[in-house]
PDB file of C-alpha atoms in Angstrom:
ATOM      1  CA  MET A   8     130.076  32.526  25.795  1.00  0.00           C
ATOM      2  CA  GLY A   9     128.714  29.147  24.637  1.00  0.00           C
ATOM      3  CA  PHE A  10     126.018  28.875  21.978  1.00  0.00           C
ATOM      4  CA  GLY A  11     123.488  27.510  24.483  1.00  0.00           C
ATOM      5  CA  GLN A  12     124.086  30.436  26.882  1.00  0.00           C
ATOM      6  CA  TRP A  13     123.788  32.880  23.987  1.00  0.00           C
ATOM      7  CA  ILE A  14     120.439  31.370  22.963  1.00  0.00           C
ATOM      8  CA  GLY A  15     119.275  31.468  26.614  1.00  0.00           C
ATOM      9  CA  ASN A  16     120.150  35.147  26.950  1.00  0.00           C
ATOM     10  CA  LEU A  17     118.471  35.933  23.642  1.00  0.00           C
ATOM     11  CA  PHE A  18     115.117  34.539  24.738  1.00  0.00           C
ATOM     12  CA  LYS A  19     115.317  35.468  28.386  1.00  0.00           C
ATOM     13  CA  ARG A  20     112.408  37.742  29.176  1.00  0.00           C
ATOM     14  CA  LYS A  21     113.311  41.022  30.684  1.00  0.00           C
ATOM     15  CA  LYS A  22     111.422  41.822  33.827  1.00  0.00           C
ATOM     16  CA  GLN A  23     108.897  44.510  33.077  1.00  0.00           C
ATOM     17  CA  ALA A  24     108.814  47.389  35.521  1.00  0.00           C
ATOM     18  CA  VAL A  25     105.281  47.655  36.907  1.00  0.00           C
ATOM     19  CA  PRO A  26     104.078  51.253  36.465  1.00  0.00           C
ATOM     20  CA  PRO A  27     102.836  52.840  39.687  1.00  0.00           C
ATOM     21  CA  LYS A  28      99.079  52.888  40.155  1.00  0.00           C
ATOM     22  CA  GLN A  29      97.527  56.177  39.054  1.00  0.00           C
ATOM     23  CA  LEU A  30      95.965  57.593  42.199  1.00  0.00           C
ATOM     24  CA  LYS A  31      92.405  58.853  41.911  1.00  0.00           C
ATOM     25  CA  THR A  32      91.672  62.306  43.293  1.00  0.00           C
ATOM     26  CA  GLY A  33      88.538  63.982  44.589  1.00  0.00           C
ATOM     27  CA  ILE A  34      87.376  67.431  45.648  1.00  0.00           C
ATOM     28  CA  VAL A  35      84.793  68.265  48.333  1.00  0.00           C
ATOM     29  CA  PHE A  36      82.627  71.386  48.185  1.00  0.00           C
ATOM     30  CA  SER A  37      81.343  71.929  51.721  1.00  0.00           C
ATOM     31  CA  GLY A  38      78.190  73.777  52.795  1.00  0.00           C
ATOM     32  CA  GLY A  39      78.086  77.438  53.736  1.00  0.00           C
ATOM     33  CA  GLY A  40      75.026  79.132  52.252  1.00  0.00           C
ATOM     34  CA  VAL A  41      75.534  81.945  49.760  1.00  0.00           C
ATOM     35  CA  ARG A  42      79.168  82.187  50.853  1.00  0.00           C
ATOM     36  CA  GLY A  43      79.491  79.297  48.393  1.00  0.00           C
ATOM     37  CA  PHE A  44      79.774  81.820  45.537  1.00  0.00           C
ATOM     38  CA  CYS A  45      83.462  81.937  46.514  1.00  0.00           C
ATOM     39  CA  TYR A  46      83.826  78.473  44.964  1.00  0.00           C
ATOM     40  CA  ILE A  47      83.684  80.029  41.514  1.00  0.00           C
ATOM     41  CA  GLY A  48      86.908  81.866  42.360  1.00  0.00           C
ATOM     42  CA  VAL A  49      88.356  78.613  43.705  1.00  0.00           C
ATOM     43  CA  MET A  50      87.553  76.849  40.425  1.00  0.00           C
ATOM     44  CA  ARG A  51      89.205  79.638  38.422  1.00  0.00           C
ATOM     45  CA  ALA A  52      92.409  79.329  40.471  1.00  0.00           C
ATOM     46  CA  LEU A  53      92.465  75.520  40.115  1.00  0.00           C
ATOM     47  CA  LYS A  54      91.895  75.714  36.361  1.00  0.00           C
ATOM     48  CA  GLU A  55      94.702  78.266  35.931  1.00  0.00           C
ATOM     49  CA  ALA A  56      97.024  75.922  37.824  1.00  0.00           C
ATOM     50  CA  GLY A  57      96.013  72.977  35.615  1.00  0.00           C
ATOM     51  CA  ILE A  58      94.604  71.075  38.603  1.00  0.00           C
ATOM     52  CA  ASP A  59      91.793  68.644  37.874  1.00  0.00           C
ATOM     53  CA  PHE A  60      89.982  66.015  39.952  1.00  0.00           C
ATOM     54  CA  ASP A  61      88.413  62.647  39.165  1.00  0.00           C
ATOM     55  CA  TYR A  62      85.527  62.692  41.646  1.00  0.00           C
ATOM     56  CA  VAL A  63      83.310  65.405  43.145  1.00  0.00           C
ATOM     57  CA  ALA A  64      81.141  65.555  46.277  1.00  0.00           C
ATOM     58  CA  GLY A  65      79.116  68.398  47.731  1.00  0.00           C
ATOM     59  CA  THR A  66      76.845  69.300  50.610  1.00  0.00           C
ATOM     60  CA  SER A  67      74.230  72.079  50.544  1.00  0.00           C
ATOM     61  CA  ILE A  68      75.442  74.970  48.315  1.00  0.00           C
ATOM     62  CA  GLY A  69      78.511  72.813  47.746  1.00  0.00           C
ATOM     63  CA  SER A  70      76.342  70.323  45.867  1.00  0.00           C
ATOM     64  CA  LEU A  71      75.360  73.023  43.363  1.00  0.00           C
ATOM     65  CA  MET A  72      78.934  74.261  42.970  1.00  0.00           C
ATOM     66  CA  GLY A  73      80.114  70.662  42.745  1.00  0.00           C
ATOM     67  CA  ALA A  74      77.644  70.075  39.910  1.00  0.00           C
ATOM     68  CA  LEU A  75      78.972  73.148  38.068  1.00  0.00           C
ATOM     69  CA  TYR A  76      82.499  71.771  38.446  1.00  0.00           C
ATOM     70  CA  ALA A  77      81.445  68.260  37.386  1.00  0.00           C
ATOM     71  CA  ALA A  78      79.712  69.721  34.315  1.00  0.00           C
ATOM     72  CA  ASP A  79      82.904  71.627  33.456  1.00  0.00           C
ATOM     73  CA  LEU A  80      80.988  74.816  32.710  1.00  0.00           C
ATOM     74  CA  PRO A  81      83.134  77.775  31.556  1.00  0.00           C
ATOM     75  CA  ILE A  82      84.211  79.879  34.548  1.00  0.00           C
ATOM     76  CA  GLU A  83      83.088  83.087  32.806  1.00  0.00           C
ATOM     77  CA  GLU A  84      79.594  81.652  32.417  1.00  0.00           C
ATOM     78  CA  MET A  85      79.443  80.771  36.123  1.00  0.00           C
ATOM     79  CA  GLU A  86      80.587  84.272  37.073  1.00  0.00           C
ATOM     80  CA  GLN A  87      77.973  85.932  34.863  1.00  0.00           C
ATOM     81  CA  HIS A  88      75.159  83.811  36.328  1.00  0.00           C
ATOM     82  CA  ALA A  89      76.322  84.386  39.918  1.00  0.00           C
ATOM     83  CA  LEU A  90      76.467  88.173  39.546  1.00  0.00           C
ATOM     84  CA  LYS A  91      72.856  88.278  38.288  1.00  0.00           C
ATOM     85  CA  ILE A  92      71.404  86.346  41.241  1.00  0.00           C
ATOM     86  CA  LYS A  93      69.426  88.385  43.787  1.00  0.00           C
ATOM     87  CA  GLN A  94      68.054  87.530  47.231  1.00  0.00           C
ATOM     88  CA  SER A  95      64.515  87.375  45.821  1.00  0.00           C
ATOM     89  CA  ASP A  96      65.662  84.650  43.399  1.00  0.00           C
ATOM     90  CA  PHE A  97      66.309  82.361  46.372  1.00  0.00           C
ATOM     91  CA  THR A  98      63.560  82.949  48.897  1.00  0.00           C
ATOM     92  CA  SER A  99      60.027  84.318  48.984  1.00  0.00           C
ATOM     93  CA  SER A 100      59.328  84.429  52.727  1.00  0.00           C
ATOM     94  CA  LYS A 101      60.727  87.302  54.782  1.00  0.00           C
ATOM     95  CA  LEU A 102      59.450  85.966  58.103  1.00  0.00           C
ATOM     96  CA  VAL A 103      61.664  84.093  60.554  1.00  0.00           C
ATOM     97  CA  PHE A 104      60.800  80.366  60.752  1.00  0.00           C
ATOM     98  CA  VAL A 105      58.413  80.652  57.810  1.00  0.00           C
ATOM     99  CA  PRO A 106      60.325  78.669  55.173  1.00  0.00           C
ATOM    100  CA  SER A 107      60.209  79.386  51.452  1.00  0.00           C
ATOM    101  CA  LYS A 108      59.362  76.738  48.909  1.00  0.00           C
ATOM    102  CA  THR A 109      62.303  75.694  46.743  1.00  0.00           C
ATOM    103  CA  GLU A 110      60.709  76.420  43.340  1.00  0.00           C
ATOM    104  CA  LYS A 111      62.620  79.686  42.869  1.00  0.00           C
ATOM    105  CA  PHE A 112      65.897  78.109  43.858  1.00  0.00           C
ATOM    106  CA  GLU A 113      65.194  75.108  41.648  1.00  0.00           C
ATOM    107  CA  SER A 114      64.766  77.438  38.653  1.00  0.00           C
ATOM    108  CA  ILE A 115      68.298  78.789  39.323  1.00  0.00           C
ATOM    109  CA  ILE A 116      69.644  75.228  39.431  1.00  0.00           C
ATOM    110  CA  GLN A 117      67.682  74.379  36.276  1.00  0.00           C
ATOM    111  CA  ASN A 118      69.190  77.343  34.401  1.00  0.00           C
ATOM    112  CA  LEU A 119      72.695  76.305  35.412  1.00  0.00           C
ATOM    113  CA  VAL A 120      72.734  72.496  35.135  1.00  0.00           C
ATOM    114  CA  GLY A 121      69.213  71.534  34.031  1.00  0.00           C
ATOM    115  CA  GLN A 122      70.504  70.132  30.750  1.00  0.00           C
ATOM    116  CA  TYR A 123      72.563  67.535  32.639  1.00  0.00           C
ATOM    117  CA  THR A 124      71.807  64.331  34.497  1.00  0.00           C
ATOM    118  CA  PHE A 125      74.116  62.585  36.969  1.00  0.00           C
ATOM    119  CA  GLU A 126      75.062  60.271  34.110  1.00  0.00           C
ATOM    120  CA  THR A 127      75.905  63.019  31.581  1.00  0.00           C
ATOM    121  CA  LEU A 128      78.072  65.105  33.924  1.00  0.00           C
ATOM    122  CA  LYS A 129      81.730  64.939  32.902  1.00  0.00           C
ATOM    123  CA  LYS A 130      82.786  63.760  36.356  1.00  0.00           C
ATOM    124  CA  PRO A 131      81.067  61.488  38.889  1.00  0.00           C
ATOM    125  CA  LEU A 132      79.183  63.585  41.465  1.00  0.00           C
ATOM    126  CA  CYS A 133      77.830  62.669  44.898  1.00  0.00           C
ATOM    127  CA  VAL A 134      75.198  64.958  46.430  1.00  0.00           C
ATOM    128  CA  VAL A 135      74.892  64.640  50.212  1.00  0.00           C
ATOM    129  CA  ALA A 136      71.540  65.302  51.901  1.00  0.00           C
ATOM    130  CA  VAL A 137      69.463  64.117  54.854  1.00  0.00           C
ATOM    131  CA  ASP A 138      66.183  62.217  54.569  1.00  0.00           C
ATOM    132  CA  ILE A 139      64.095  63.964  57.230  1.00  0.00           C
ATOM    133  CA  LYS A 140      61.686  61.002  57.324  1.00  0.00           C
ATOM    134  CA  THR A 141      64.347  58.642  58.666  1.00  0.00           C
ATOM    135  CA  GLY A 142      66.929  61.128  59.943  1.00  0.00           C
ATOM    136  CA  LYS A 143      69.539  59.328  57.838  1.00  0.00           C
ATOM    137  CA  GLU A 144      72.248  60.867  55.694  1.00  0.00           C
ATOM    138  CA  VAL A 145      71.934  59.915  52.023  1.00  0.00           C
ATOM    139  CA  HIS A 146      74.514  59.955  49.241  1.00  0.00           C
ATOM    140  CA  ILE A 147      72.833  60.577  45.883  1.00  0.00           C
ATOM    141  CA  SER A 148      74.498  59.844  42.556  1.00  0.00           C
ATOM    142  CA  ASP A 149      71.501  59.130  40.336  1.00  0.00           C
ATOM    143  CA  GLY A 150      67.949  60.349  39.828  1.00  0.00           C
ATOM    144  CA  ASN A 151      66.777  63.926  39.278  1.00  0.00           C
ATOM    145  CA  LEU A 152      69.899  66.123  39.548  1.00  0.00           C
ATOM    146  CA  VAL A 153      68.011  69.402  40.104  1.00  0.00           C
ATOM    147  CA  LYS A 154      65.828  67.938  42.873  1.00  0.00           C
ATOM    148  CA  ALA A 155      68.815  66.282  44.576  1.00  0.00           C
ATOM    149  CA  ILE A 156      70.715  69.594  44.697  1.00  0.00           C
ATOM    150  CA  ALA A 157      67.630  71.507  45.902  1.00  0.00           C
ATOM    151  CA  GLY A 158      67.137  68.929  48.662  1.00  0.00           C
ATOM    152  CA  SER A 159      70.758  69.111  49.743  1.00  0.00           C
ATOM    153  CA  CYS A 160      70.401  72.916  49.988  1.00  0.00           C
ATOM    154  CA  ALA A 161      67.050  72.886  51.824  1.00  0.00           C
ATOM    155  CA  VAL A 162      68.119  74.439  55.138  1.00  0.00           C
ATOM    156  CA  PRO A 163      65.359  73.704  57.701  1.00  0.00           C
ATOM    157  CA  GLY A 164      63.500  76.878  58.586  1.00  0.00           C
ATOM    158  CA  VAL A 165      64.704  78.590  55.408  1.00  0.00           C
ATOM    159  CA  PHE A 166      63.392  76.163  52.776  1.00  0.00           C
ATOM    160  CA  THR A 167      60.716  73.488  52.838  1.00  0.00           C
ATOM    161  CA  PRO A 168      61.927  69.865  52.418  1.00  0.00           C
ATOM    162  CA  VAL A 169      62.184  68.464  48.881  1.00  0.00           C
ATOM    163  CA  ASP A 170      60.489  65.202  47.882  1.00  0.00           C
ATOM    164  CA  PHE A 171      62.914  62.872  46.096  1.00  0.00           C
ATOM    165  CA  GLY A 172      61.471  59.459  45.349  1.00  0.00           C
ATOM    166  CA  ASP A 173      60.468  57.939  48.709  1.00  0.00           C
ATOM    167  CA  MET A 174      62.676  60.407  50.565  1.00  0.00           C
ATOM    168  CA  ARG A 175      62.080  63.924  51.836  1.00  0.00           C
ATOM    169  CA  LEU A 176      65.370  65.775  51.642  1.00  0.00           C
ATOM    170  CA  VAL A 177      66.814  68.571  53.768  1.00  0.00           C
ATOM    171  CA  ASP A 178      70.246  70.182  54.071  1.00  0.00           C
ATOM    172  CA  GLY A 179      73.105  67.654  54.042  1.00  0.00           C
ATOM    173  CA  GLY A 180      75.062  69.937  56.343  1.00  0.00           C
ATOM    174  CA  LEU A 181      72.954  68.702  59.277  1.00  0.00           C
ATOM    175  CA  THR A 182      75.058  65.545  59.417  1.00  0.00           C
ATOM    176  CA  ASN A 183      78.015  65.947  57.079  1.00  0.00           C
ATOM    177  CA  ASN A 184      79.196  69.389  56.059  1.00  0.00           C
ATOM    178  CA  ILE A 185      82.517  68.203  54.606  1.00  0.00           C
ATOM    179  CA  PRO A 186      81.688  64.841  52.966  1.00  0.00           C
ATOM    180  CA  ALA A 187      85.205  63.544  52.345  1.00  0.00           C
ATOM    181  CA  ASP A 188      83.955  60.047  53.213  1.00  0.00           C
ATOM    182  CA  ALA A 189      81.645  60.135  50.181  1.00  0.00           C
ATOM    183  CA  LEU A 190      84.701  60.541  47.939  1.00  0.00           C
ATOM    184  CA  ARG A 191      86.512  57.683  49.692  1.00  0.00           C
ATOM    185  CA  ASP A 192      83.483  55.488  48.952  1.00  0.00           C
ATOM    186  CA  MET A 193      83.627  56.582  45.299  1.00  0.00           C
ATOM    187  CA  GLY A 194      87.240  55.427  45.040  1.00  0.00           C
ATOM    188  CA  ALA A 195      89.300  58.569  45.677  1.00  0.00           C
ATOM    189  CA  ASP A 196      92.808  57.914  47.017  1.00  0.00           C
ATOM    190  CA  ILE A 197      93.544  61.593  47.627  1.00  0.00           C
ATOM    191  CA  VAL A 198      90.901  64.035  48.877  1.00  0.00           C
ATOM    192  CA  ILE A 199      91.140  67.828  48.831  1.00  0.00           C
ATOM    193  CA  SER A 200      88.330  69.507  50.781  1.00  0.00           C
ATOM    194  CA  LEU A 201      87.117  73.082  50.797  1.00  0.00           C
ATOM    195  CA  ASP A 202      85.998  74.597  54.091  1.00  0.00           C
ATOM    196  CA  ILE A 203      84.396  78.035  53.879  1.00  0.00           C
ATOM    197  CA  ASN A 204      83.415  78.083  57.536  1.00  0.00           C
ATOM    198  CA  PRO A 205      86.656  77.255  59.414  1.00  0.00           C
ATOM    199  CA  THR A 206      85.678  79.469  62.373  1.00  0.00           C
ATOM    200  CA  ARG A 207      82.433  77.563  63.034  1.00  0.00           C
ATOM    201  CA  GLY A 208      81.559  77.103  66.674  1.00  0.00           C
ATOM    202  CA  TYR A 209      81.868  80.681  67.917  1.00  0.00           C
ATOM    203  CA  GLY A 210      79.236  81.813  70.417  1.00  0.00           C
ATOM    204  CA  THR A 211      77.334  85.038  71.065  1.00  0.00           C
ATOM    205  CA  GLU A 212      76.927  87.561  73.866  1.00  0.00           C
ATOM    206  CA  SER A 213      73.392  88.345  72.699  1.00  0.00           C
ATOM    207  CA  VAL A 214      70.414  86.940  74.603  1.00  0.00           C
ATOM    208  CA  LYS A 215      68.037  87.335  71.644  1.00  0.00           C
ATOM    209  CA  THR A 216      66.386  84.023  70.775  1.00  0.00           C
ATOM    210  CA  ILE A 217      67.451  84.105  67.125  1.00  0.00           C
ATOM    211  CA  ASP A 218      71.095  84.864  68.029  1.00  0.00           C
ATOM    212  CA  VAL A 219      71.190  82.093  70.633  1.00  0.00           C
ATOM    213  CA  LEU A 220      69.709  79.629  68.109  1.00  0.00           C
ATOM    214  CA  LYS A 221      72.264  80.635  65.471  1.00  0.00           C
ATOM    215  CA  ALA A 222      75.132  80.197  67.942  1.00  0.00           C
ATOM    216  CA  SER A 223      73.743  76.798  68.973  1.00  0.00           C
ATOM    217  CA  LEU A 224      73.677  75.642  65.361  1.00  0.00           C
ATOM    218  CA  ARG A 225      77.250  76.844  64.820  1.00  0.00           C
ATOM    219  CA  ILE A 226      78.399  74.872  67.852  1.00  0.00           C
ATOM    220  CA  LEU A 227      76.581  71.750  66.636  1.00  0.00           C
ATOM    221  CA  MET A 228      78.202  72.116  63.203  1.00  0.00           C
ATOM    222  CA  VAL A 229      81.669  71.619  64.706  1.00  0.00           C
ATOM    223  CA  SER A 230      81.130  67.921  65.358  1.00  0.00           C
ATOM    224  CA  ASN A 231      79.879  67.070  61.865  1.00  0.00           C
ATOM    225  CA  ALA A 232      82.908  68.735  60.259  1.00  0.00           C
ATOM    226  CA  ILE A 233      85.451  66.662  62.222  1.00  0.00           C
ATOM    227  CA  ASN A 234      84.971  63.535  60.102  1.00  0.00           C
ATOM    228  CA  GLY A 235      85.632  65.607  56.965  1.00  0.00           C
ATOM    229  CA  TYR A 236      88.905  66.881  58.410  1.00  0.00           C
ATOM    230  CA  VAL A 237      89.994  63.384  59.435  1.00  0.00           C
ATOM    231  CA  GLN A 238      89.313  61.909  55.983  1.00  0.00           C
ATOM    232  CA  SER A 239      90.866  64.719  53.920  1.00  0.00           C
ATOM    233  CA  ASP A 240      94.471  64.849  52.737  1.00  0.00           C
ATOM    234  CA  TYR A 241      94.360  68.641  52.572  1.00  0.00           C
ATOM    235  CA  ILE A 242      91.843  71.337  53.518  1.00  0.00           C
ATOM    236  CA  ILE A 243      91.629  74.652  51.692  1.00  0.00           C
ATOM    237  CA  LYS A 244      90.334  76.984  54.425  1.00  0.00           C
ATOM    238  CA  ILE A 245      88.609  80.195  53.372  1.00  0.00           C
ATOM    239  CA  ASP A 246      87.512  82.394  56.274  1.00  0.00           C
ATOM    240  CA  LEU A 247      84.325  84.208  55.253  1.00  0.00           C
ATOM    241  CA  ALA A 248      82.906  84.837  58.729  1.00  0.00           C
ATOM    242  CA  GLU A 249      82.244  88.504  57.905  1.00  0.00           C
ATOM    243  CA  PHE A 250      79.800  87.499  55.144  1.00  0.00           C
ATOM    244  CA  SER A 251      76.227  86.338  55.732  1.00  0.00           C
ATOM    245  CA  GLN A 252      75.347  82.754  54.866  1.00  0.00           C
ATOM    246  CA  LEU A 253      71.756  83.625  54.000  1.00  0.00           C
ATOM    247  CA  LYS A 254      71.789  87.079  52.397  1.00  0.00           C
ATOM    248  CA  VAL A 255      73.032  87.547  48.840  1.00  0.00           C
ATOM    249  CA  SER A 256      75.573  90.386  48.842  1.00  0.00           C
ATOM    250  CA  ASN A 257      79.171  91.030  47.794  1.00  0.00           C
ATOM    251  CA  THR A 258      79.131  88.150  45.306  1.00  0.00           C
ATOM    252  CA  LEU A 259      82.107  89.545  43.398  1.00  0.00           C
ATOM    253  CA  GLU A 260      84.115  89.939  46.617  1.00  0.00           C
ATOM    254  CA  LEU A 261      83.312  86.351  47.605  1.00  0.00           C
ATOM    255  CA  MET A 262      84.624  85.069  44.273  1.00  0.00           C
ATOM    256  CA  LYS A 263      87.788  87.162  44.721  1.00  0.00           C
ATOM    257  CA  ARG A 264      88.330  85.745  48.212  1.00  0.00           C
ATOM    258  CA  GLY A 265      87.992  82.184  46.925  1.00  0.00           C
ATOM    259  CA  TYR A 266      90.434  82.873  44.112  1.00  0.00           C
ATOM    260  CA  ILE A 267      93.080  84.516  46.321  1.00  0.00           C
ATOM    261  CA  ALA A 268      92.847  81.913  49.111  1.00  0.00           C
ATOM    262  CA  THR A 269      93.280  79.060  46.616  1.00  0.00           C
ATOM    263  CA  LYS A 270      96.099  80.752  44.678  1.00  0.00           C
ATOM    264  CA  GLN A 271      98.069  81.068  47.906  1.00  0.00           C
ATOM    265  CA  VAL A 272      98.024  77.320  48.592  1.00  0.00           C
ATOM    266  CA  ILE A 273      98.498  75.953  45.048  1.00  0.00           C
ATOM    267  CA  PRO A 274     102.053  74.701  45.907  1.00  0.00           C
ATOM    268  CA  GLU A 275     100.695  72.737  48.907  1.00  0.00           C
ATOM    269  CA  ILE A 276      97.838  71.289  46.832  1.00  0.00           C
ATOM    270  CA  LEU A 277     100.237  70.171  44.101  1.00  0.00           C
ATOM    271  CA  GLU A 278     102.529  68.574  46.673  1.00  0.00           C
ATOM    272  CA  VAL A 279      99.623  66.490  48.008  1.00  0.00           C
ATOM    273  CA  LEU A 280      98.344  65.574  44.540  1.00  0.00           C
ATOM    274  CA  ASN A 281     101.810  64.492  43.403  1.00  0.00           C
ATOM    275  CA  LYS A 282     102.014  61.755  46.027  1.00  0.00           C
ATOM    276  CA  THR A 283     102.610  58.298  44.570  1.00  0.00           C
ATOM    277  CA  GLN A 284     100.940  56.504  47.461  1.00  0.00           C
ATOM    278  CA  ALA A 285      97.703  57.105  49.319  1.00  0.00           C
ATOM    279  CA  ASP A 286      98.006  58.035  52.987  1.00  0.00           C
ATOM    280  CA  LYS A 287      97.593  54.698  54.793  1.00  0.00           C
ATOM    281  CA  ASN A 288      96.666  56.326  58.108  1.00  0.00           C
ATOM    282  CA  ILE A 289      93.750  58.219  56.540  1.00  0.00           C
ATOM    283  CA  LYS A 290      92.528  55.082  54.753  1.00  0.00           C
ATOM    284  CA  LYS A 291      92.804  53.098  57.986  1.00  0.00           C
ATOM    285  CA  MET A 292      90.852  55.750  59.897  1.00  0.00           C
ATOM    286  CA  SER A 293      88.241  55.827  57.113  1.00  0.00           C
ATOM    287  CA  ARG A 294      87.719  52.057  57.443  1.00  0.00           C
ATOM    288  CA  LYS A 295      87.384  52.354  61.230  1.00  0.00           C
ATOM    289  CA  ILE A 296      84.806  55.136  61.002  1.00  0.00           C
ATOM    290  CA  LYS A 297      82.822  53.114  58.448  1.00  0.00           C
ATOM    291  CA  ALA A 298      82.908  50.055  60.736  1.00  0.00           C
ATOM    292  CA  ILE A 299      81.660  52.152  63.682  1.00  0.00           C
ATOM    293  CA  HIS A 300      78.774  53.506  61.570  1.00  0.00           C
ATOM    294  CA  LYS A 301      77.888  49.969  60.473  1.00  0.00           C
ATOM    295  CA  LYS A 302      77.878  48.718  64.073  1.00  0.00           C
ATOM    296  CA  SER A 303      75.727  51.665  65.091  1.00  0.00           C
ATOM    297  CA  GLU A 304      73.179  50.857  62.363  1.00  0.00           C
ATOM    298  CA  GLN A 305      73.134  47.190  63.404  1.00  0.00           C
ATOM    299  CA  LEU A 306      72.515  48.138  67.046  1.00  0.00           C
ATOM    300  CA  GLU A 307      69.742  50.514  65.991  1.00  0.00           C
ATOM    301  CA  LYS A 308      68.029  47.769  63.965  1.00  0.00           C
ATOM    302  CA  LEU A 309      68.397  45.347  66.886  1.00  0.00           C
ATOM    303  CA  SER A 310      66.939  47.899  69.285  1.00  0.00           C
ATOM    304  CA  LYS A 311      63.906  48.425  67.038  1.00  0.00           C
ATOM    305  CA  SER A 312      63.299  44.686  66.811  1.00  0.00           C
ATOM    306  CA  LEU A 313      63.219  44.184  70.593  1.00  0.00           C
ATOM    307  CA  THR A 314      59.952  43.955  72.481  1.00  0.00           C
ATOM    308  CA  GLU A 315      59.292  46.283  75.422  1.00  0.00           C
ATOM    309  CA  LYS A 316      59.861  43.358  77.788  1.00  0.00           C
ATOM    310  CA  GLU A 317      63.269  42.590  76.238  1.00  0.00           C
ATOM    311  CA  LYS A 318      64.252  46.253  76.445  1.00  0.00           C
ATOM    312  CA  LEU A 319      63.379  46.333  80.174  1.00  0.00           C
ATOM    313  CA  GLU A 320      65.386  43.161  80.767  1.00  0.00           C
ATOM    314  CA  LEU A 321      68.439  44.659  79.003  1.00  0.00           C
ATOM    315  CA  LYS A 322      68.048  47.833  81.045  1.00  0.00           C
ATOM    316  CA  SER A 323      68.008  45.886  84.304  1.00  0.00           C
ATOM    317  CA  ILE A 324      71.104  43.896  83.246  1.00  0.00           C
ATOM    318  CA  GLY A 325      72.882  47.191  82.514  1.00  0.00           C
ATOM    319  CA  LYS A 326      72.005  48.539  85.951  1.00  0.00           C
ATOM    320  CA  ARG A 327      73.269  45.377  87.670  1.00  0.00           C
ATOM    321  CA  GLY A 328      76.539  45.676  85.731  1.00  0.00           C
ATOM    322  CA  MET A 329      77.028  49.220  87.055  1.00  0.00           C
TER     323      MET A 329
END
């Protein structure tokens, strides 16, 4: 080897191997009323397995449980609080279609996470609700944490809406019960969602008005869960159909069910979380859904800006085209 070649080899830079990008992960806590106490068992199972997530999103009761997870409260503390909660701590009205104010429920939220703000939580949290004034879904990640959670949990007919700035919030489950898309927007590459109502959509043989209304709502809920399924890498399904969504009972059993159901699928969860690349098909579908929503909003704005005469002209053009 010549001296010049030796010098060249000495100073030749070795190509540095580029480390793979660290994928960001997120967990979705879906809605489901007081069945959501099972999430405490889910969190225990995840913690025992050493599984942690970067981002958190929640709808309805899932927003409260998501806040507990984002605050990293001790599991034992969550369990103790949950076991003390009674039906009267949630609602005051016992009459059908006479909603309760949220003050009682807000005091529960205050006791659990009142010392936190969105900014001081240990993980970024997105609370999903609906602004009943506009009918639009809203993703909240700043402002009053307690009010945001109360609004997301304000099931129409059960609770009165919650004022939040210029908005009037009701249950986020009306439009998005499994808000995996919120986590995609936050930057999550891998999304694990929790579904505690996988049998939604079943009907009823009863002709009682209240039973027919309940069945109708269950059927409607199917469509707003589809987007969550499409945008999730894995769904932890916990069938709690035998438990009421509105009546506090069997809290300990709910936590046990959440724990057992999650323990059983830990290997599958780890397999998904250990991926080195995000699922391109899910990301592609997420972009398409977002584009459709954007187009829909643009068309809605255009429709509102049209005069009655222009609307009639468009209608007549449509009829001619048919």
